[in-house]
């Protein structure tokens, strides 16, 4: 009886792990909210965000295409996210940085969280992403709880303007 129960439990754990590992991140994602540590340079705080495009690659890796404004110019950047043995954990920039993707239960949204070194300093950042641009109050509340658990302050959360295409800022 114990062996049967153990087999059933291990089978369930394996099925849940497999389901989590096979999460489909591919497609278009909209940045709903962003939070950064207070020491994050102002130039890294984008006031507008274009959708993020994610392409699934062989072996579970992902290619993420982001477009942002830098020095009043639209810049497109592709980032390779390398799958690790831990579900939801990826390596980027040749393994130098870690990025975590965590689903917010029941919301259809994900939090992408990373620790980042910039000019010798450690910075933290999290983004709430969803499959459409509509506001989801429940997902935003879950995001607030998640990031407060990581040490962020609620007043540091901001909602960037959604743009279909990158638009340089006017001065």
CSV table of C-alpha atoms in Angstrom, one decimal, residues 17 24 107 162:
chain,number,residue,atom,x,y,z
A,17,UNK,CA,7.0,19.3,-13.0
A,24,UNK,CA,4.5,28.0,-23.5
A,107,UNK,CA,-4.6,35.5,-13.8
A,162,UNK,CA,1.5,50.6,-24.0
